[in-house]
GROMACS .gro file of C-alpha atoms in nm:
model
  396
    1MET     CA    1  -3.332   2.171   1.125
    2LEU     CA    2  -3.424   2.467   1.356
    3ARG     CA    3  -3.488   2.493   1.712
    4VAL     CA    4  -3.720   2.712   1.838
    5GLY     CA    5  -3.844   2.804   2.194
    6LEU     CA    6  -4.224   2.904   2.286
    7THR     CA    7  -4.291   3.030   2.561
    8GLY     CA    8  -4.544   3.279   2.784
    9GLY     CA    9  -4.698   3.364   3.106
   10ILE     CA   10  -4.970   3.150   3.222
   11GLY     CA   11  -5.314   3.320   3.068
   12SER     CA   12  -5.110   3.481   2.723
   13GLY     CA   13  -5.244   3.218   2.470
   14LYS     CA   14  -4.913   2.942   2.406
   15SER     CA   15  -5.156   2.649   2.393
   16THR     CA   16  -5.292   2.844   2.037
   17VAL     CA   17  -5.007   2.902   1.892
   18SER     CA   18  -4.851   2.591   1.948
   19GLN     CA   19  -5.159   2.411   1.836
   20ARG     CA   20  -5.133   2.655   1.538
   21LEU     CA   21  -4.749   2.611   1.446
   22CYS     CA   22  -4.850   2.194   1.450
   23GLU     CA   23  -5.129   2.213   1.199
   24LEU     CA   24  -4.860   2.417   0.941
   25GLY     CA   25  -4.664   2.137   0.959
   26ALA     CA   26  -4.404   2.199   1.305
   27VAL     CA   27  -4.264   1.913   1.516
   28LEU     CA   28  -4.424   2.025   1.910
   29VAL     CA   29  -4.154   1.914   2.187
   30ASP     CA   30  -4.388   1.978   2.526
   31ALA     CA   31  -4.192   2.009   2.847
   32ASP     CA   32  -4.544   2.016   3.070
   33ARG     CA   33  -4.589   1.686   2.847
   34LEU     CA   34  -4.279   1.525   2.898
   35ALA     CA   35  -4.287   1.657   3.313
   36ARG     CA   36  -4.599   1.434   3.314
   37GLU     CA   37  -4.446   1.114   3.089
   38VAL     CA   38  -4.148   1.119   3.301
   39VAL     CA   39  -4.336   1.020   3.646
   40GLN     CA   40  -4.607   0.815   3.486
   41PRO     CA   41  -4.711   0.475   3.670
   42GLY     CA   42  -4.412   0.218   3.610
   43SER     CA   43  -4.167   0.504   3.539
   44GLU     CA   44  -3.821   0.514   3.682
   45GLY     CA   45  -3.873   0.895   3.773
   46LEU     CA   46  -4.197   0.821   3.965
   47ARG     CA   47  -4.033   0.501   4.126
   48ARG     CA   48  -3.692   0.788   4.257
   49VAL     CA   49  -3.994   1.026   4.346
   50ALA     CA   50  -4.193   0.815   4.593
   51GLU     CA   51  -3.824   0.716   4.719
   52ARG     CA   52  -3.736   1.051   4.796
   53PHE     CA   53  -4.110   1.217   4.934
   54GLY     CA   54  -4.268   0.858   5.044
   55GLU     CA   55  -4.559   0.712   4.980
   56GLU     CA   56  -4.823   0.947   5.057
   57VAL     CA   57  -4.720   1.153   4.695
   58LEU     CA   58  -4.833   0.842   4.548
   59ASP     CA   59  -5.281   0.797   4.490
   60ASP     CA   60  -5.458   0.497   4.511
   61MET     CA   61  -5.394   0.340   4.268
   62GLY     CA   62  -5.010   0.423   4.278
   63ALA     CA   63  -5.003   0.694   4.011
   64LEU     CA   64  -4.858   1.045   4.127
   65ASN     CA   65  -5.067   1.273   4.336
   66ARG     CA   66  -4.995   1.574   4.224
   67ALA     CA   67  -5.170   1.788   4.449
   68ALA     CA   68  -4.992   1.568   4.712
   69LEU     CA   69  -4.641   1.645   4.594
   70GLY     CA   70  -4.723   2.028   4.558
   71LYS     CA   71  -4.775   2.061   4.880
   72VAL     CA   72  -4.453   1.875   4.996
   73VAL     CA   73  -4.192   2.130   4.796
   74PHE     CA   74  -4.434   2.417   4.756
   75GLY     CA   75  -4.228   2.641   4.996
   76ASP     CA   76  -3.952   2.405   5.038
   77ARG     CA   77  -3.683   2.473   4.821
   78ALA     CA   78  -3.425   2.213   4.947
   79ALA     CA   79  -3.741   1.959   4.831
   80ARG     CA   80  -3.825   2.144   4.472
   81LEU     CA   81  -3.459   2.094   4.383
   82ASP     CA   82  -3.463   1.734   4.482
   83LEU     CA   83  -3.766   1.654   4.297
   84GLU     CA   84  -3.578   1.868   4.005
   85ALA     CA   85  -3.274   1.683   4.032
   86ILE     CA   86  -3.484   1.374   3.976
   87THR     CA   87  -3.740   1.493   3.669
   88HIS     CA   88  -3.495   1.767   3.489
   89PRO     CA   89  -3.213   1.485   3.386
   90LEU     CA   90  -3.542   1.296   3.281
   91ILE     CA   91  -3.694   1.545   3.066
   92ALA     CA   92  -3.373   1.694   2.871
   93ALA     CA   93  -3.331   1.306   2.789
   94ARG     CA   94  -3.640   1.235   2.637
   95THR     CA   95  -3.595   1.596   2.435
   96ALA     CA   96  -3.284   1.473   2.330
   97GLU     CA   97  -3.470   1.196   2.176
   98LEU     CA   98  -3.785   1.365   1.980
   99VAL     CA   99  -3.533   1.649   1.874
  100ALA     CA  100  -3.331   1.362   1.730
  101ALA     CA  101  -3.624   1.146   1.543
  102ALA     CA  102  -3.744   1.445   1.365
  103PRO     CA  103  -3.684   1.482   1.022
  104ASP     CA  104  -3.377   1.675   0.899
  105ASP     CA  105  -3.578   1.936   0.794
  106ALA     CA  106  -3.807   1.956   1.088
  107VAL     CA  107  -3.901   2.371   1.214
  108VAL     CA  108  -3.934   2.177   1.639
  109VAL     CA  109  -4.104   2.415   1.865
  110HIS     CA  110  -3.969   2.361   2.178
  111ASP     CA  111  -4.283   2.460   2.419
  112VAL     CA  112  -4.144   2.576   2.749
  113PRO     CA  113  -4.326   2.739   3.041
  114LEU     CA  114  -4.024   2.837   3.250
  115LEU     CA  115  -3.811   2.903   2.992
  116VAL     CA  116  -3.685   3.258   3.035
  117GLU     CA  117  -3.650   3.112   3.432
  118LYS     CA  118  -3.411   2.871   3.332
  119ARG     CA  119  -3.241   3.101   3.101
  120TYR     CA  120  -3.232   2.833   2.809
  121ALA     CA  121  -3.288   3.141   2.537
  122PRO     CA  122  -2.941   3.090   2.338
  123ALA     CA  123  -2.980   2.721   2.252
  124TYR     CA  124  -3.233   2.763   2.016
  125HIS     CA  125  -3.237   2.942   1.693
  126LEU     CA  126  -3.516   3.184   1.727
  127VAL     CA  127  -3.700   3.239   2.064
  128VAL     CA  128  -4.107   3.352   2.014
  129VAL     CA  129  -4.231   3.485   2.328
  130VAL     CA  130  -4.675   3.476   2.353
  131GLY     CA  131  -4.734   3.787   2.500
  132ALA     CA  132  -5.119   3.952   2.715
  133ASP     CA  133  -5.123   4.245   2.937
  134ALA     CA  134  -5.199   4.108   3.280
  135ASP     CA  135  -5.583   4.162   3.291
  136THR     CA  136  -5.643   4.005   2.946
  137ARG     CA  137  -5.496   3.686   3.102
  138VAL     CA  138  -5.733   3.722   3.462
  139LYS     CA  139  -6.034   3.731   3.267
  140ARG     CA  140  -5.903   3.464   3.051
  141LEU     CA  141  -5.824   3.222   3.344
  142MET     CA  142  -6.107   3.289   3.556
  143ALA     CA  143  -6.340   3.205   3.253
  144THR     CA  144  -6.171   2.882   3.116
  145ARG     CA  145  -6.052   2.735   3.444
  146GLY     CA  146  -6.185   2.929   3.728
  147MET     CA  147  -5.970   3.053   3.934
  148THR     CA  148  -6.013   3.356   4.126
  149GLU     CA  149  -5.888   3.672   4.022
  150ASP     CA  150  -5.633   3.609   4.325
  151ASP     CA  151  -5.539   3.330   4.252
  152VAL     CA  152  -5.442   3.430   3.927
  153ARG     CA  153  -5.221   3.759   4.004
  154SER     CA  154  -5.028   3.550   4.231
  155ARG     CA  155  -4.971   3.281   3.933
  156ILE     CA  156  -4.890   3.545   3.755
  157ALA     CA  157  -4.634   3.751   3.956
  158SER     CA  158  -4.469   3.403   4.099
  159GLN     CA  159  -4.355   3.380   3.729
  160ALA     CA  160  -4.101   3.578   3.457
  161ALA     CA  161  -4.208   3.937   3.485
  162ASP     CA  162  -4.334   4.073   3.102
  163ALA     CA  163  -3.978   4.240   3.129
  164GLU     CA  164  -3.784   3.970   3.136
  165ARG     CA  165  -3.934   3.783   2.852
  166ARG     CA  166  -3.908   4.061   2.672
  167ALA     CA  167  -3.550   4.051   2.690
  168VAL     CA  168  -3.484   3.707   2.537
  169ALA     CA  169  -3.799   3.772   2.304
  170ASP     CA  170  -3.647   3.726   1.878
  171VAL     CA  171  -4.047   3.781   1.828
  172TRP     CA  172  -4.304   3.900   2.043
  173LEU     CA  173  -4.645   3.725   1.949
  174ASP     CA  174  -4.944   3.998   2.129
  175ASN     CA  175  -5.240   3.804   2.164
  176THR     CA  176  -5.404   4.073   2.333
  177GLY     CA  177  -5.675   4.071   2.089
  178SER     CA  178  -5.868   3.799   1.906
  179LYS     CA  179  -5.775   3.468   1.822
  180ALA     CA  180  -5.819   3.519   1.426
  181ALA     CA  181  -5.556   3.819   1.460
  182THR     CA  182  -5.355   3.589   1.636
  183LEU     CA  183  -5.336   3.282   1.395
  184GLU     CA  184  -5.307   3.512   1.145
  185ALA     CA  185  -4.950   3.657   1.280
  186VAL     CA  186  -4.875   3.294   1.358
  187ASP     CA  187  -4.954   3.219   1.000
  188ALA     CA  188  -4.705   3.519   0.878
  189LEU     CA  189  -4.452   3.444   1.134
  190TRP     CA  190  -4.407   3.064   0.976
  191HIS     CA  191  -4.449   3.080   0.627
  192GLU     CA  192  -4.216   3.487   0.608
  193ARG     CA  193  -3.949   3.346   0.882
  194LEU     CA  194  -3.951   2.989   1.040
  195VAL     CA  195  -3.978   2.769   0.710
  196PRO     CA  196  -3.699   3.029   0.481
  197PHE     CA  197  -3.476   3.054   0.843
  198GLU     CA  198  -3.531   2.616   0.850
  199HIS     CA  199  -3.464   2.626   0.452
  200ASN     CA  200  -3.119   2.870   0.518
  201VAL     CA  201  -3.024   2.699   0.850
  202ARG     CA  202  -3.029   2.321   0.704
  203HIS     CA  203  -2.835   2.449   0.337
  204GLY     CA  204  -2.579   2.718   0.545
  205ILE     CA  205  -2.704   3.020   0.376
  206ARG     CA  206  -2.669   3.377   0.534
  207SER     CA  207  -2.950   3.639   0.488
  208ARG     CA  208  -2.843   3.970   0.335
  209ARG     CA  209  -2.967   4.294   0.273
  210PRO     CA  210  -3.082   4.403  -0.108
  211GLU     CA  211  -2.862   4.570  -0.310
  212GLY     CA  212  -3.106   4.795  -0.326
  213LEU     CA  213  -2.929   5.063  -0.044
  214ARG     CA  214  -3.192   5.141   0.248
  215LEU     CA  215  -3.097   5.338   0.533
  216ALA     CA  216  -3.317   5.327   0.889
  217ALA     CA  217  -3.408   5.480   1.128
  218PRO     CA  218  -3.208   5.395   1.478
  219ASP     CA  219  -3.375   5.176   1.618
  220PRO     CA  220  -3.338   5.134   2.004
  221THR     CA  221  -3.370   4.740   1.981
  222TRP     CA  222  -3.067   4.680   1.798
  223PRO     CA  223  -2.906   4.665   2.135
  224ALA     CA  224  -3.156   4.387   2.238
  225GLN     CA  225  -3.138   4.213   1.913
  226ALA     CA  226  -2.744   4.195   1.930
  227ALA     CA  227  -2.692   4.128   2.287
  228ARG     CA  228  -2.939   3.771   2.194
  229LEU     CA  229  -2.733   3.669   1.908
  230LEU     CA  230  -2.436   3.718   2.110
  231ASP     CA  231  -2.561   3.474   2.371
  232ARG     CA  232  -2.583   3.200   2.106
  233LEU     CA  233  -2.251   3.314   1.974
  234ARG     CA  234  -2.102   3.227   2.299
  235LEU     CA  235  -2.260   2.928   2.346
  236VAL     CA  236  -2.130   2.845   2.050
  237PHE     CA  237  -1.815   2.918   2.077
  238GLY     CA  238  -1.739   2.789   2.407
  239ASP     CA  239  -1.361   2.845   2.567
  240ALA     CA  240  -1.222   2.981   2.218
  241LEU     CA  241  -1.469   3.306   2.223
  242VAL     CA  242  -1.260   3.574   2.478
  243THR     CA  243  -1.497   3.863   2.361
  244ALA     CA  244  -1.820   3.919   2.223
  245ASP     CA  245  -1.973   4.285   2.121
  246HIS     CA  246  -2.154   4.507   1.970
  247VAL     CA  247  -2.040   4.708   1.726
  248GLY     CA  248  -2.129   4.897   1.365
  249SER     CA  249  -2.350   5.188   1.374
  250THR     CA  250  -2.630   4.950   1.509
  251ALA     CA  251  -2.407   5.017   1.818
  252VAL     CA  252  -2.405   5.358   1.809
  253PRO     CA  253  -2.747   5.514   1.999
  254GLY     CA  254  -2.923   5.794   1.764
  255LEU     CA  255  -2.671   5.699   1.463
  256PRO     CA  256  -2.885   5.586   1.052
  257ALA     CA  257  -2.750   5.203   0.947
  258LYS     CA  258  -2.843   4.974   0.736
  259ASP     CA  259  -3.032   4.748   0.959
  260VAL     CA  260  -2.782   4.492   0.985
  261VAL     CA  261  -2.634   4.385   1.359
  262ASP     CA  262  -2.229   4.400   1.356
  263LEU     CA  263  -2.088   4.177   1.612
  264GLN     CA  264  -1.774   4.120   1.709
  265VAL     CA  265  -1.661   3.832   1.823
  266GLY     CA  266  -1.290   3.826   1.973
  267VAL     CA  267  -1.019   3.501   1.936
  268ARG     CA  268  -0.675   3.383   2.093
  269ALA     CA  269  -0.611   3.295   1.746
  270LEU     CA  270  -0.766   3.240   1.381
  271ALA     CA  271  -0.674   2.887   1.388
  272ASP     CA  272  -0.904   2.832   1.700
  273ALA     CA  273  -1.171   3.029   1.427
  274ASP     CA  274  -1.131   2.790   1.177
  275GLU     CA  275  -1.154   2.444   1.375
  276PRO     CA  276  -1.398   2.255   1.153
  277GLU     CA  277  -1.618   2.144   1.476
  278LEU     CA  278  -1.701   2.511   1.525
  279VAL     CA  279  -1.724   2.623   1.194
  280ASP     CA  280  -1.961   2.303   1.198
  281ARG     CA  281  -2.124   2.421   1.512
  282LEU     CA  282  -2.194   2.754   1.397
  283ARG     CA  283  -2.309   2.669   1.054
  284ALA     CA  284  -2.577   2.455   1.256
  285ALA     CA  285  -2.691   2.695   1.537
  286GLY     CA  286  -2.712   2.934   1.203
  287PHE     CA  287  -2.398   3.122   1.158
  288PRO     CA  288  -2.293   3.018   0.838
  289ARG     CA  289  -1.949   3.101   0.713
  290VAL     CA  290  -1.817   3.345   0.387
  291PRO     CA  291  -1.519   3.232   0.262
  292GLU     CA  292  -1.444   3.479   0.078
  293ILE     CA  293  -1.443   3.698   0.290
  294THR     CA  294  -1.107   3.698   0.505
  295SER     CA  295  -0.971   4.055   0.582
  296ASP     CA  296  -1.093   4.399   0.650
  297THR     CA  297  -1.023   4.737   0.460
  298ALA     CA  298  -0.668   4.823   0.686
  299ARG     CA  299  -0.598   5.158   0.785
  300ASP     CA  300  -0.192   5.071   0.835
  301ASP     CA  301  -0.159   4.948   0.451
  302ALA     CA  302  -0.122   4.578   0.629
  303PRO     CA  303  -0.329   4.337   0.583
  304TRP     CA  304  -0.669   4.305   0.858
  305PRO     CA  305  -0.758   3.936   0.826
  306LYS     CA  306  -1.029   3.807   1.003
  307ARG     CA  307  -1.334   3.541   0.994
  308PHE     CA  308  -1.672   3.607   0.883
  309HIS     CA  309  -1.997   3.452   0.872
  310GLY     CA  310  -2.336   3.533   0.855
  311ASN     CA  311  -2.669   3.474   0.982
  312ALA     CA  312  -2.959   3.199   0.825
  313ASP     CA  313  -3.262   3.395   1.002
  314PRO     CA  314  -3.448   3.597   0.716
  315GLY     CA  315  -3.571   3.859   0.978
  316ARG     CA  316  -3.252   3.957   1.119
  317VAL     CA  317  -2.962   4.019   0.881
  318THR     CA  318  -2.616   4.000   1.099
  319HIS     CA  319  -2.248   4.042   1.015
  320VAL     CA  320  -1.985   3.849   1.244
  321HIS     CA  321  -1.681   3.979   1.246
  322VAL     CA  322  -1.384   3.659   1.389
  323ARG     CA  323  -1.136   3.871   1.489
  324GLU     CA  324  -0.769   3.804   1.689
  325VAL     CA  325  -0.839   3.959   2.059
  326GLY     CA  326  -0.561   4.262   2.026
  327SER     CA  327  -0.546   4.280   1.603
  328PRO     CA  328  -0.544   4.625   1.494
  329GLY     CA  329  -0.918   4.523   1.353
  330TRP     CA  330  -1.007   4.448   1.654
  331ARG     CA  331  -0.902   4.739   1.801
  332TRP     CA  332  -1.034   4.974   1.519
  333ALA     CA  333  -1.345   4.792   1.584
  334LEU     CA  334  -1.390   4.897   1.949
  335MET     CA  335  -1.232   5.224   1.898
  336PHE     CA  336  -1.423   5.384   1.632
  337ARG     CA  337  -1.766   5.261   1.826
  338ASP     CA  338  -1.732   5.387   2.133
  339TRP     CA  339  -1.525   5.771   1.968
  340LEU     CA  340  -1.839   5.788   1.754
  341ARG     CA  341  -2.057   5.692   2.070
  342HIS     CA  342  -1.870   5.980   2.280
  343ASP     CA  343  -1.838   6.229   2.026
  344GLU     CA  344  -2.151   6.383   1.884
  345PRO     CA  345  -2.028   6.596   1.660
  346ALA     CA  346  -1.824   6.306   1.473
  347ALA     CA  347  -2.151   6.121   1.482
  348ALA     CA  348  -2.292   6.356   1.295
  349GLU     CA  349  -2.062   6.388   1.058
  350TYR     CA  350  -2.045   6.047   0.967
  351ALA     CA  351  -2.441   6.045   0.986
  352ALA     CA  352  -2.429   6.346   0.713
  353GLU     CA  353  -2.143   6.128   0.496
  354LYS     CA  354  -2.408   5.785   0.529
  355GLU     CA  355  -2.719   6.034   0.388
  356ARG     CA  356  -2.475   6.169   0.135
  357ILE     CA  357  -2.381   5.844  -0.038
  358ALA     CA  358  -2.719   5.689   0.007
  359ALA     CA  359  -2.820   5.999  -0.183
  360THR     CA  360  -2.622   5.949  -0.476
  361GLY     CA  361  -2.783   5.623  -0.567
  362ALA     CA  362  -2.554   5.397  -0.448
  363SER     CA  363  -2.641   5.023  -0.445
  364THR     CA  364  -2.530   4.829  -0.043
  365SER     CA  365  -2.193   4.702  -0.182
  366GLN     CA  366  -2.130   5.044  -0.364
  367TYR     CA  367  -2.238   5.223  -0.015
  368THR     CA  368  -2.018   4.991   0.187
  369LEU     CA  369  -1.701   5.101  -0.060
  370ALA     CA  370  -1.797   5.490  -0.045
  371LYS     CA  371  -1.730   5.522   0.315
  372GLU     CA  372  -1.354   5.372   0.276
  373PRO     CA  373  -1.240   5.734   0.221
  374TRP     CA  374  -1.430   5.889   0.514
  375PHE     CA  375  -1.252   5.660   0.705
  376ASP     CA  376  -0.901   5.680   0.615
  377ALA     CA  377  -0.977   6.072   0.657
  378VAL     CA  378  -1.061   6.041   1.084
  379ALA     CA  379  -0.875   5.773   1.125
  380THR     CA  380  -0.631   5.997   1.288
  381ARG     CA  381  -0.894   6.241   1.467
  382ALA     CA  382  -1.054   5.895   1.629
  383GLU     CA  383  -0.678   5.787   1.709
  384GLN     CA  384  -0.636   6.156   1.904
  385TRP     CA  385  -0.889   6.103   2.079
  386ALA     CA  386  -0.862   5.771   2.250
  387GLU     CA  387  -0.557   5.879   2.342
  388GLN     CA  388  -0.645   6.233   2.520
  389THR     CA  389  -0.928   6.071   2.741
  390GLY     CA  390  -0.694   5.707   2.784
  391TRP     CA  391  -0.884   5.484   2.616
  392GLU     CA  392  -0.807   5.088   2.567
  393PRO     CA  393  -1.005   4.848   2.446
  394HIS     CA  394  -1.268   4.635   2.683
  395GLY     CA  395  -1.407   4.358   2.442
  396GLY     CA  396  -1.685   4.176   2.642
   0.00000   0.00000   0.00000
């Protein structure tokens, strides 16, 4: 099963996207619909709302008068928190029921308007944000809902900003243009990413780069992509995680690299990472273990043990290196990254070495091995830099 979080600001066209995903075969769990369901006439939720806020929030038929309730909680933080304390657990329980009832091979799309505000993003395999510029959203809502421009802009201002949404968006669907263009983008997302992603999660398959080597130009979004993945790993590892870092070439600004995000998770002991329950949780979250990889090539002729996980997302190849905090491999990954970040000539030298190897026609696997002599040659320089600068590892 694949869990997709879907969100977007008012007037962005999120309903167009969710409807199309349903047509393609997704199982939709609509948070707004559930919010209405848990306070429908005769429900425990409605009884508790009326008990807390009084009979005046009910209409003549005994149903919830949303306008009256809105007047009570709008601008009153304590009242709003009381309402949320009643409805949110009921919505969460109903959500869990619907997700549990979905088929094992389902792509479950959770439509959540407040996904960003409530910091729900790490709980999903993928977050899709539907976006449109403010002027487009104003025009749409004035035409479709009869709202005034001031009302629309006030609603937009009260919600998460686009910068906040982009920070959690694994996929940003621009819905500024035509509906046809948006539907075409949704179709491509479904067939090229969501369906294969679900298949990979269900079967514990990691995504990999083709053996045909291609170095990518530096991508300024690599750190943000890494940050989203690290948030998911923190949630899955729980207390077993001590540090979580973006490492490798994509963590060094301006450095060309294979388009693979390397992450390092530091644990107290590898035995913690070997707990079957944790391994199962990681697989379910889209980070399957690769059992045949158990160590790194050492710089000191001693074994550097680790555990290794991939990412099931075909749109974001990722390597997750799990190492013991304080171990040589854990320390080297952080030191090498920081050295290259601070020593521009060293970073330029490494970039040239990458390009030289790539020019030989090496495959991806050959490229990885071919870099080892350069690492050995510069290890002393990196250590000298660390000593001279007083560098200390600060993972996490």
